[in-house]
Backbone as a printed PyTorch tensor [residue, N CA C, xyz], in Angstrom:
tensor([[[  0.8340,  -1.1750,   0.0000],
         [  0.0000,   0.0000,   0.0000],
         [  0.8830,   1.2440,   0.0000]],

        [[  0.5750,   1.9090,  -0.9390],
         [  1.1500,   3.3260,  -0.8140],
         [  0.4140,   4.5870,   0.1270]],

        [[  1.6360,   5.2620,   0.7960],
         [  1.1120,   6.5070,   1.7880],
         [  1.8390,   7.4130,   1.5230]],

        [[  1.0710,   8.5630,   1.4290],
         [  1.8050,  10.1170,   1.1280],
         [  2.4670,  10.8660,   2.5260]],

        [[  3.7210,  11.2050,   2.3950],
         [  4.2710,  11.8320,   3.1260],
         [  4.5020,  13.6200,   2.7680]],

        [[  4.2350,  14.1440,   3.3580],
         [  3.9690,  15.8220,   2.9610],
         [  4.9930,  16.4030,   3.2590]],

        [[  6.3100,  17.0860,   2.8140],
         [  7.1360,  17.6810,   3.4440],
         [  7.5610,  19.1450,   2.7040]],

        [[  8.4480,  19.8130,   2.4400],
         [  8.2980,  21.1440,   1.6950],
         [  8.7820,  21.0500,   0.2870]],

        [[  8.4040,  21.6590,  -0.6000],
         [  8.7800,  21.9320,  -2.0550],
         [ 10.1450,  21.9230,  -2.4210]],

        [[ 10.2160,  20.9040,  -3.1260],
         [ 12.1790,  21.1920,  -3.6270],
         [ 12.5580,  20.3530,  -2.3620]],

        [[ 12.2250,  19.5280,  -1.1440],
         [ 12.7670,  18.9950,  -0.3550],
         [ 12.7160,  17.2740,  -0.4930]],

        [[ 12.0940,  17.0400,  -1.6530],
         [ 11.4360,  15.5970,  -2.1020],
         [ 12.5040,  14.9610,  -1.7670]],

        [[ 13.6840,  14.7110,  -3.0400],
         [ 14.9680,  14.0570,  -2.9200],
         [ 15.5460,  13.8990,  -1.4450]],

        [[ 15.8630,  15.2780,  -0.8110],
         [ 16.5240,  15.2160,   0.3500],
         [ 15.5580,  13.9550,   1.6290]],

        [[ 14.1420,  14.0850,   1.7990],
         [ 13.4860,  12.9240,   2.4690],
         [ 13.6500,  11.5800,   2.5410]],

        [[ 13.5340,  11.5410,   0.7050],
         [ 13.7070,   9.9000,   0.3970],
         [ 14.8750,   9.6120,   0.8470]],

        [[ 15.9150,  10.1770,   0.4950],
         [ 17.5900,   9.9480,   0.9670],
         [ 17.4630,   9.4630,   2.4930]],

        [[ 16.7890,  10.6560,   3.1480],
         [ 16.6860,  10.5570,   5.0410],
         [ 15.7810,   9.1720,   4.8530]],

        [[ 15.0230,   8.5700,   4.5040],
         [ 13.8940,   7.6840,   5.0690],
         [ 14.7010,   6.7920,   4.8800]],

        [[ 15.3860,   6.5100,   3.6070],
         [ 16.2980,   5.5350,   3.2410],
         [ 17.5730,   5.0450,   4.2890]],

        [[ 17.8210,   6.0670,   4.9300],
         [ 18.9560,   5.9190,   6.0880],
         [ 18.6140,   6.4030,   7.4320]],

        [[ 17.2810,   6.4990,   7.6130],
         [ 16.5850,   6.2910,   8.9430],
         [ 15.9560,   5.3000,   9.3390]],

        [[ 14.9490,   4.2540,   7.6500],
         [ 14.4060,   3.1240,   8.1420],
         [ 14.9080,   2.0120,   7.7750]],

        [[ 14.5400,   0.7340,   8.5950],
         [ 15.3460,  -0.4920,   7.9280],
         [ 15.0550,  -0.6420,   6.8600]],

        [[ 15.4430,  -1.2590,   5.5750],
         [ 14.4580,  -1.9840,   4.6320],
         [ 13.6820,  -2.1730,   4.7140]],

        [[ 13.5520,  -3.4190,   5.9080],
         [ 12.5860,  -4.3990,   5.7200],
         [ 11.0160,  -3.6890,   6.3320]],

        [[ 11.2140,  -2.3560,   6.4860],
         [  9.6930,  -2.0150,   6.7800],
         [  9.0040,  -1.0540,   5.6360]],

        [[  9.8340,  -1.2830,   4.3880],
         [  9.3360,  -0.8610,   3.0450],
         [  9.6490,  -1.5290,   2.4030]],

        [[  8.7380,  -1.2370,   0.8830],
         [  9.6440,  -1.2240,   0.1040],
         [  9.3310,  -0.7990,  -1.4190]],

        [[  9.4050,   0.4520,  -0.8460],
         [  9.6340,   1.8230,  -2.2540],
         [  9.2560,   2.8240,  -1.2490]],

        [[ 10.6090,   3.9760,  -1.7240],
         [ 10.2570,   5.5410,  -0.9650],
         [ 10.7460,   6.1430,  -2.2730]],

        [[  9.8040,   6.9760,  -2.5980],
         [ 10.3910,   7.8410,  -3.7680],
         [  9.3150,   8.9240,  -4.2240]],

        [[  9.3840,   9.8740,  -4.8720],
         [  8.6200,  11.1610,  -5.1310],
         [  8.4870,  10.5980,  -7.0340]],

        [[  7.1050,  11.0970,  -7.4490],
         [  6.7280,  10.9140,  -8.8900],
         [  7.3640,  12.3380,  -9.4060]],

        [[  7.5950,  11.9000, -10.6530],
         [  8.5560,  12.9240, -11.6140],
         [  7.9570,  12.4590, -12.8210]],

        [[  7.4150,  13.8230, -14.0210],
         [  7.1930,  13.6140, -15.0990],
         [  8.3990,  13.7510, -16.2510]],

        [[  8.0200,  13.7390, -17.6810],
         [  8.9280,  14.2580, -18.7320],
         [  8.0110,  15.4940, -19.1590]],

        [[  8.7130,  16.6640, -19.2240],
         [  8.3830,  17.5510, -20.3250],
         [  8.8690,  17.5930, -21.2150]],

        [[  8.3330,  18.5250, -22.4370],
         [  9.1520,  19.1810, -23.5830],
         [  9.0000,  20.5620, -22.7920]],

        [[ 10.3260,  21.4830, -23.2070],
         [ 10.4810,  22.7010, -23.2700],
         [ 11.4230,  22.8440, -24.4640]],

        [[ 10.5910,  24.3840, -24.7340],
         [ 11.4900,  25.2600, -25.8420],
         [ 12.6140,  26.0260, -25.3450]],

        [[ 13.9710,  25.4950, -25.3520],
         [ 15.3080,  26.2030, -24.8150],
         [ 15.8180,  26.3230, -26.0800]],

        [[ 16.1800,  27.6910, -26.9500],
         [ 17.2170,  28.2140, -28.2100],
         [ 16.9700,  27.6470, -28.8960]],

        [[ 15.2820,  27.6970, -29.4090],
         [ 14.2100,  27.4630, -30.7260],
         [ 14.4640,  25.9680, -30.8590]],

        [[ 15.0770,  24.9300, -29.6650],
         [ 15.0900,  23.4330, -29.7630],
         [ 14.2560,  23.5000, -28.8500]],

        [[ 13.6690,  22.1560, -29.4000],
         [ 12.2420,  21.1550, -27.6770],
         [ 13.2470,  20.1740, -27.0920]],

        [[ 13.6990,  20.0410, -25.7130],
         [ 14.5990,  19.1880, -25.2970],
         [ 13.3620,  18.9020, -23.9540]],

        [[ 13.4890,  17.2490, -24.0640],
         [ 12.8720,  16.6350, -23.1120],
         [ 13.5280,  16.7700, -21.1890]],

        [[ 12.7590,  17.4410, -20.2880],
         [ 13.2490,  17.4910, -19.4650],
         [ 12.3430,  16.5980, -18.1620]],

        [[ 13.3520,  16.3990, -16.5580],
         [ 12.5760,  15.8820, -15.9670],
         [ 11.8350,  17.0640, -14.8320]],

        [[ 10.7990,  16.4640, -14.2730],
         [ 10.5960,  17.4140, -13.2370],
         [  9.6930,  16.7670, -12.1080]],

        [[  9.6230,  17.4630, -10.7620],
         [  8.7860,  17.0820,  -9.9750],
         [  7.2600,  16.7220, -10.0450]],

        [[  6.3290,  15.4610, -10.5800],
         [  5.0440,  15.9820, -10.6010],
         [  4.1330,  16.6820,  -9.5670]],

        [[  4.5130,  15.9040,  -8.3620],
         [  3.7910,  16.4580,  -7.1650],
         [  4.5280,  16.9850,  -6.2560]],

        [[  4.8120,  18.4720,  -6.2490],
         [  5.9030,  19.0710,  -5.3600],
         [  5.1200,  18.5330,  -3.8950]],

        [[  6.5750,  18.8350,  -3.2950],
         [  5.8620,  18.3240,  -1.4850],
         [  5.0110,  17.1810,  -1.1970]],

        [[  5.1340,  16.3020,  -2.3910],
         [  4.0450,  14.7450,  -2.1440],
         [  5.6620,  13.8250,  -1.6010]],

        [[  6.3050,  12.5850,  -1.1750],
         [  6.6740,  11.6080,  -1.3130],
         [  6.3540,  10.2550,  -1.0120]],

        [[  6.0570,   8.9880,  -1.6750],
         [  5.3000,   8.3750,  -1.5100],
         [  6.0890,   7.2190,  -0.6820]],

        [[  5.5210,   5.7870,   0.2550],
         [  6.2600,   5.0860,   0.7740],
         [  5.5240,   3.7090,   0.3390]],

        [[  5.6890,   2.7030,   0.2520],
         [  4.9960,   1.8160,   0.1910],
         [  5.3600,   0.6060,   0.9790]],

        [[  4.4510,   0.4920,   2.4780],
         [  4.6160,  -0.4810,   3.2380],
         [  3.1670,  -1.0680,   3.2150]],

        [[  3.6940,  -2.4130,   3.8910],
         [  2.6490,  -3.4690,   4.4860],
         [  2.6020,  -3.1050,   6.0170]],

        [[  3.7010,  -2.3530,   6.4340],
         [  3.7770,  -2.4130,   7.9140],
         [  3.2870,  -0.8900,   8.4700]],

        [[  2.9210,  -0.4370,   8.1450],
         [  2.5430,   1.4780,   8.4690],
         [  2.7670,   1.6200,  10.1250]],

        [[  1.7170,   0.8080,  10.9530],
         [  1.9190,   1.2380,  12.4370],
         [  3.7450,   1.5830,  12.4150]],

        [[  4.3610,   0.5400,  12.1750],
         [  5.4600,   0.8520,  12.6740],
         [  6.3910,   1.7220,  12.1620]],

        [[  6.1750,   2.1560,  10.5630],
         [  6.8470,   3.0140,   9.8690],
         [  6.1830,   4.5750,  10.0110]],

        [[  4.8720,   4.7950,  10.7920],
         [  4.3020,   5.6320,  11.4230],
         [  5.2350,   6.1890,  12.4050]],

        [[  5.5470,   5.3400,  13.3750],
         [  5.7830,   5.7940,  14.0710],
         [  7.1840,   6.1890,  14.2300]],

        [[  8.1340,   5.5870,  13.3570],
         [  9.3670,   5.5730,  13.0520],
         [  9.6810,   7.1630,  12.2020]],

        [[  8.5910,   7.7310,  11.5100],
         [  8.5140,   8.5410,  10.5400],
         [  8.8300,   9.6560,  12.0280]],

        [[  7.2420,   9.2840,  12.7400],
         [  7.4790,  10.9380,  13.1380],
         [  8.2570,  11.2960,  14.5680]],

        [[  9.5860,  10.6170,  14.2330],
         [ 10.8200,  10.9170,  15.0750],
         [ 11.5070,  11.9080,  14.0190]],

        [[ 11.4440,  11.3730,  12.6130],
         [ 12.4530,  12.9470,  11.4640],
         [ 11.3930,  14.0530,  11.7590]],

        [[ 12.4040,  15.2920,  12.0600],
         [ 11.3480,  16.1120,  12.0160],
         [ 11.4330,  17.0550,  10.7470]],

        [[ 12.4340,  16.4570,   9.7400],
         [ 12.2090,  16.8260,   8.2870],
         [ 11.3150,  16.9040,   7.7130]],

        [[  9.9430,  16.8550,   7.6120],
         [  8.8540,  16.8640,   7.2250],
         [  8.0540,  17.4130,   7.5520]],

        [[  6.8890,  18.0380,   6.9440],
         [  5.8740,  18.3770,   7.5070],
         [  4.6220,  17.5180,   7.9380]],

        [[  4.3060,  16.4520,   7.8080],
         [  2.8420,  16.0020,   7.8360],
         [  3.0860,  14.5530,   7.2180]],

        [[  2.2530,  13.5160,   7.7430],
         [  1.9500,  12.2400,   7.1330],
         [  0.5310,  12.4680,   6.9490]],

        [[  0.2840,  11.9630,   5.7430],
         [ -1.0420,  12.6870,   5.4360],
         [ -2.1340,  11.5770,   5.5250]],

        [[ -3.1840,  11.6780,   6.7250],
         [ -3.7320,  11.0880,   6.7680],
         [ -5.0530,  11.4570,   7.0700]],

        [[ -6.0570,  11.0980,   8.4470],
         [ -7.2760,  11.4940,   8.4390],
         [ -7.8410,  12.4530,   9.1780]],

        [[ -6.6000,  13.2750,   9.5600],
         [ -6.4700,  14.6540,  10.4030],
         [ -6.7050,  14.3100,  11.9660]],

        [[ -6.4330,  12.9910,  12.4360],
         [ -6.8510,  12.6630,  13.9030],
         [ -5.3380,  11.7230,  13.9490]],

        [[ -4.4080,  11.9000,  13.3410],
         [ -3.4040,  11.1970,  13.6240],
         [ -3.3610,   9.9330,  12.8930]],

        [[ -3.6980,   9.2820,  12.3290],
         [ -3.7830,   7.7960,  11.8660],
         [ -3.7030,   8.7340,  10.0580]],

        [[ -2.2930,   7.2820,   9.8480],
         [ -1.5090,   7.4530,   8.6790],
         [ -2.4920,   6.8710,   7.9320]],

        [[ -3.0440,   6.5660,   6.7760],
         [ -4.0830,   6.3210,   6.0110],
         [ -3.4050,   5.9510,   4.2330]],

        [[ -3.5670,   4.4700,   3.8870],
         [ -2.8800,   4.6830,   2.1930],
         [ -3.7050,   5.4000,   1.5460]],

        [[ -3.0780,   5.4850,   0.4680],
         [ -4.0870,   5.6340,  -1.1700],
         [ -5.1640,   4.6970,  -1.3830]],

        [[ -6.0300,   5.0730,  -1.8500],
         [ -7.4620,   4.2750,  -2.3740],
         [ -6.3340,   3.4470,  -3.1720]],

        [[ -7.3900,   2.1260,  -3.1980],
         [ -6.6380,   1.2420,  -4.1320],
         [ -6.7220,   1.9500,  -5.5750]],

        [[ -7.5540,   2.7410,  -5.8710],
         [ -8.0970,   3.1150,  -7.2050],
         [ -7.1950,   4.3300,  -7.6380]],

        [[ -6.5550,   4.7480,  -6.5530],
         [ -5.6710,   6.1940,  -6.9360],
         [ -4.2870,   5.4990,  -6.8380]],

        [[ -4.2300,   4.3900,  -6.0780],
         [ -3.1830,   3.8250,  -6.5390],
         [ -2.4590,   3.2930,  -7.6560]],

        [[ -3.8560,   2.2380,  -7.9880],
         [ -4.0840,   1.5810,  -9.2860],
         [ -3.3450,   2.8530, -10.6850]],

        [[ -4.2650,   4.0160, -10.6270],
         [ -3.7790,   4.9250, -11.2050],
         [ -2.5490,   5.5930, -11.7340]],

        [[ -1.6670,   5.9980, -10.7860],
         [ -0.8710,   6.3900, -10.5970],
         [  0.6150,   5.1750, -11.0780]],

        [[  0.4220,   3.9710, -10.9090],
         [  0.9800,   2.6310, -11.2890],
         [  0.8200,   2.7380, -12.6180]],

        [[ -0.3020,   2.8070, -13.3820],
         [ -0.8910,   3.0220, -14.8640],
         [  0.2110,   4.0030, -15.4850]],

        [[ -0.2590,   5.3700, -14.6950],
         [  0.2360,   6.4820, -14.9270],
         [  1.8780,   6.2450, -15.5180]],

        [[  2.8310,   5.6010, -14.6480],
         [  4.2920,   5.3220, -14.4710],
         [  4.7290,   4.2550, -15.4060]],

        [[  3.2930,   3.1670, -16.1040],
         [  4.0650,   2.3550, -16.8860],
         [  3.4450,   1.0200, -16.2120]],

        [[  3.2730,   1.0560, -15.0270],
         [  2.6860,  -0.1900, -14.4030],
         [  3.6810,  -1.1640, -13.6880]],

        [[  5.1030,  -0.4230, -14.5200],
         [  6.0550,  -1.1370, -13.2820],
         [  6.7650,  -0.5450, -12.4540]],

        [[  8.1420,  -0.5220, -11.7500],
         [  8.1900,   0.1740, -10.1400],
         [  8.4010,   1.1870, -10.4420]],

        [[  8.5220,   1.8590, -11.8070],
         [  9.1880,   3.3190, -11.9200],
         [  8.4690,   4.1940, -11.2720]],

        [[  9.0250,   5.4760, -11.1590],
         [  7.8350,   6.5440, -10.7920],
         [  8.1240,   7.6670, -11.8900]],

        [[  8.6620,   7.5570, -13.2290],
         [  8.2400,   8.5600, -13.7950],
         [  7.0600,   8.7370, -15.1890]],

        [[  6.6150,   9.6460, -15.1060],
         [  5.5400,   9.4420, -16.1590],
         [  6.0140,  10.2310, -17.0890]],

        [[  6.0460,   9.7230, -18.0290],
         [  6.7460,   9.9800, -19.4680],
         [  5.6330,  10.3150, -20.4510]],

        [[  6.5570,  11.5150, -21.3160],
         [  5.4150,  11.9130, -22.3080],
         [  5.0520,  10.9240, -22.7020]],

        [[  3.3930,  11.4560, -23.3960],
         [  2.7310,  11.0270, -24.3140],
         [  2.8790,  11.3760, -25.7590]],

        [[  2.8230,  10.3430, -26.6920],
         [  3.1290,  11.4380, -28.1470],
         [  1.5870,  11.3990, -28.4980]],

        [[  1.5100,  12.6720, -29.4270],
         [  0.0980,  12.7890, -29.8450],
         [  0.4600,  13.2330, -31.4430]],

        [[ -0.5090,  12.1950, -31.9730],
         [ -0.9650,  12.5200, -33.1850],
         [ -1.7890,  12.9910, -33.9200]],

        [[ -1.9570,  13.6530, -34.8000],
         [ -2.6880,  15.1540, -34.4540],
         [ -3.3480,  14.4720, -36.2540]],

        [[ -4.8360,  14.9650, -36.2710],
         [ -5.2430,  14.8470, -38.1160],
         [ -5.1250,  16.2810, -38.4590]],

        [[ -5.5390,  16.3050, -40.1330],
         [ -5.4730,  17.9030, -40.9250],
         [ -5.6800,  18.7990, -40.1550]],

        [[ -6.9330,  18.8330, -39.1560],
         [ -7.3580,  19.5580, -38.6210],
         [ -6.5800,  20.5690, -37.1760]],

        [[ -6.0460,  19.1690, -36.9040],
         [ -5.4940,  20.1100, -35.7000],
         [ -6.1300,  19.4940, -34.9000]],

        [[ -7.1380,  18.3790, -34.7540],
         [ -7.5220,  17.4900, -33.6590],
         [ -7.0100,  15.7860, -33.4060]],

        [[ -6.8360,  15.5870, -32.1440],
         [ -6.0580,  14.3220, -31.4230],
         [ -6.7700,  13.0920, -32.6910]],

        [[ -5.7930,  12.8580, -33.0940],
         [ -6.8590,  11.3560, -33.7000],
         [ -5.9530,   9.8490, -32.9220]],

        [[ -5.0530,  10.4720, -32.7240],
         [ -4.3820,   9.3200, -31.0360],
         [ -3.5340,   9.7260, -30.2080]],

        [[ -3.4860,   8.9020, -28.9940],
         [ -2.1780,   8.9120, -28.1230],
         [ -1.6460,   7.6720, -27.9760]],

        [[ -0.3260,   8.2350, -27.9410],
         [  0.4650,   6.8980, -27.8810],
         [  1.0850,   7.1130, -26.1480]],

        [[  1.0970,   6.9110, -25.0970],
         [  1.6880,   6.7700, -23.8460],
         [  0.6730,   6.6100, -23.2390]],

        [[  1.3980,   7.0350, -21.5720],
         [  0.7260,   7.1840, -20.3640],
         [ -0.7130,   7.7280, -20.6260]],

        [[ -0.9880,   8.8520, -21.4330],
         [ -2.4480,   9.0200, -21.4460],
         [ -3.2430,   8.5520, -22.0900]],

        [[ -2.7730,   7.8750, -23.1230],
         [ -3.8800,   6.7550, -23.5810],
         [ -5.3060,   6.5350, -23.0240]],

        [[ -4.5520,   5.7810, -21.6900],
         [ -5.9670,   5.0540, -21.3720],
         [ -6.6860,   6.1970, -20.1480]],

        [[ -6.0780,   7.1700, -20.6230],
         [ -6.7970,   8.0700, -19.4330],
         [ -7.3880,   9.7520, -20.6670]],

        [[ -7.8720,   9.0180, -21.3810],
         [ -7.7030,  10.5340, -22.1240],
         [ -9.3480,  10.8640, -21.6800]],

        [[-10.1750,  10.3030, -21.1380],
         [-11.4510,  11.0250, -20.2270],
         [-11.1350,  11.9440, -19.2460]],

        [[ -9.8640,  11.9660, -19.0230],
         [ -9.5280,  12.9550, -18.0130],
         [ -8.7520,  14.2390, -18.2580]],

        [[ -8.2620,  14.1020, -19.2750],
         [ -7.8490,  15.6440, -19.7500],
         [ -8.9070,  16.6180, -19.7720]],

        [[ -8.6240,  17.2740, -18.8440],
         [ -9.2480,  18.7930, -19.0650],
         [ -8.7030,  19.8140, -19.3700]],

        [[ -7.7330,  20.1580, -19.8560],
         [ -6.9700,  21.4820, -20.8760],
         [ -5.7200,  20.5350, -21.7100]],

        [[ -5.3910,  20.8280, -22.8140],
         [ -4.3880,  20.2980, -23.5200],
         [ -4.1100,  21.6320, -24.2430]],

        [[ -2.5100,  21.8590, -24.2160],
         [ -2.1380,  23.1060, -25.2590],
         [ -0.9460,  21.8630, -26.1020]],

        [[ -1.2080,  21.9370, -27.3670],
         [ -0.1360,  21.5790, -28.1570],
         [  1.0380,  22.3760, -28.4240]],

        [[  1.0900,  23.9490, -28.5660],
         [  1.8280,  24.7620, -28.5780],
         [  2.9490,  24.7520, -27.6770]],

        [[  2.2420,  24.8180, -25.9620],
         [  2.9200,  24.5230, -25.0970],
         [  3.3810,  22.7620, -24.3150]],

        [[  3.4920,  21.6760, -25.0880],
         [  3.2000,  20.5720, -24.8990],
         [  3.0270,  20.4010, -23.7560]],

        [[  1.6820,  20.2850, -23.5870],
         [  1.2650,  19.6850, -21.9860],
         [ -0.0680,  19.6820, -22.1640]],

        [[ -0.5390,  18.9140, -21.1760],
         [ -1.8390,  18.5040, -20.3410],
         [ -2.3810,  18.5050, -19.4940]],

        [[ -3.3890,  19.0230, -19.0750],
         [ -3.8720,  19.0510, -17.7640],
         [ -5.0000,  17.7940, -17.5520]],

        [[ -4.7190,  17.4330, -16.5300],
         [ -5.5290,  16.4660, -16.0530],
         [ -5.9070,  15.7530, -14.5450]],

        [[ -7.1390,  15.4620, -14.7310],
         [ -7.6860,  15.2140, -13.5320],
         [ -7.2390,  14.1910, -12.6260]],

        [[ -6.8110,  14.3190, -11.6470],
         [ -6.1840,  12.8650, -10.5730],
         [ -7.4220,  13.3900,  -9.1790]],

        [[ -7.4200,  12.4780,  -8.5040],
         [ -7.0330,  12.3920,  -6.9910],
         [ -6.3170,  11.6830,  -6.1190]],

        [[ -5.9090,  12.5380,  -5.1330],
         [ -4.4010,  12.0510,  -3.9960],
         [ -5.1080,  11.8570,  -2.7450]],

        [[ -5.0660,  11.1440,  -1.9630],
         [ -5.5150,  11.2650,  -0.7720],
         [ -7.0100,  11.4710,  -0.8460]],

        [[ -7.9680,  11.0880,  -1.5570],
         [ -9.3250,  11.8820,  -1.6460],
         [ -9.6500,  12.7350,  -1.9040]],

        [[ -8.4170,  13.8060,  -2.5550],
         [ -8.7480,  14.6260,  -2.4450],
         [ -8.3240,  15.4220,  -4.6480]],

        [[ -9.5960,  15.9980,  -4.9490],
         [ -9.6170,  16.3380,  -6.4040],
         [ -8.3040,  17.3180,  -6.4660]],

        [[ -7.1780,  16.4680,  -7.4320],
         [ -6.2740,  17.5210,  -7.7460],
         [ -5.5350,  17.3940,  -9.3230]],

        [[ -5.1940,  18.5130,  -9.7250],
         [ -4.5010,  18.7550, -11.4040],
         [ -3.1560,  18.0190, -11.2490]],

        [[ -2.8030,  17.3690, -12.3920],
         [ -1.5310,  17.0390, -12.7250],
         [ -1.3960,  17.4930, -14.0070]],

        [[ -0.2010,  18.3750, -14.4910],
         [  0.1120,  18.8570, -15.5440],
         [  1.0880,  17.6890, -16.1020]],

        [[  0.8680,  17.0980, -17.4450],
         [  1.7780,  16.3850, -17.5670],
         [  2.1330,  16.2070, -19.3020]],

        [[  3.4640,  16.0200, -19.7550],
         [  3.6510,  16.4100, -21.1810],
         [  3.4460,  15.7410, -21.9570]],

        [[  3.2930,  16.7580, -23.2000],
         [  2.9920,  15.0940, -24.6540],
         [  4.3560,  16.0620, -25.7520]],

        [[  4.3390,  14.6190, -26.3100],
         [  5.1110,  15.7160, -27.8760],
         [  4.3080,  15.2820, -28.8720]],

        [[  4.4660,  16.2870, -30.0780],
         [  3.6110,  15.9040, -31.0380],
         [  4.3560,  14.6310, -31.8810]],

        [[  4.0210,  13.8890, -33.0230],
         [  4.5940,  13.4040, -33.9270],
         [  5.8330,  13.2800, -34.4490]],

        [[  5.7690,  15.0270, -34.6690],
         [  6.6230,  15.4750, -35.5200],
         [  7.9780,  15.5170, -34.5030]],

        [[  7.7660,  16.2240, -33.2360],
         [  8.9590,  16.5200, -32.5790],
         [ 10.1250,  15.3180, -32.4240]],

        [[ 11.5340,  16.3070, -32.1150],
         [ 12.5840,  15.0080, -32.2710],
         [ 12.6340,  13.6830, -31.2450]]])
């Protein structure tokens, strides 16, 4: 089961590192923060870059929580284990889990990699080839200009945007 750990922006890397050399192994096993691919336009080239998807999210995935609960909130590197606001650490819905697994490829990675999109005469999607494929009910803004996507997730129960990139066809 995966559980979100909340700590500050730009501090992702530095956590996982600490959890990694604060907890044993054997009471995980995966600590790591999701990272997408973009395209950006740097000196009239599109060069694929990586980036944080969910600033201040890092995710853990135990069977054992009581005890990695409680092990957690001795670092006081963090802000928050995000759970049901009464103290009790709480996973991901299986279904936002499920998701997010989809999202990455379905195996242990955590990054979600463009989508390419193929575009007809018109200037409308006639496919995707990646991660959004099987989620294209959930795009709610797409700019081709600016390659990216907006789209609908929820984390914790709770309704939130993930911006995440496509390239067109054509790009290198």
């Amino acid at each position: 089961m995966w559980y979100v750990i909340q700590t500050t922006t730009g501090k992702e890397e530095e956590l996982v590192a600490l959890i990694r050399r604060m907890l044993p192994a054997s009471l995980y096993s995966r600590c790591f923060f999701m990272k997408r691919q973009l395209m950006k336009r740097l000196g009239g080239e599109w060069l694929e870059v990586t980036e944080t998807l969910f600033p201040a999210y890092v995710f853990l995935e135990t069977i054992q929580e009581k005890e990695v609960f409680y092990r957690l909130k001795r670092i006081p590197e963090f802000t928050k284990l995000l759970g049901d606001g009464e103290g009790a650490f709480i996973p991901l819905e299986a279904e936002e889990e499920a998701f997010f697994k989809k999202l990455c490829g379905g195996g242990p990675g955590d990054l979600v990699r463009n989508t390419t999109v193929y575009l007809d005469r018109d200037r409308e999607i006639r496919r995707l080839e990646g991660p959004l494929e099987q989620f294209r009910e959930r795009i709610k803004q797409i700019n081709l200009r600016k390659r990216y996507v907006i789209l609908d997730a929820t984390l914790c129960g709770r309704e939130k945007t993930a911006l995440l990139g496509i390239r067109l066809e054509k790009d290198p």
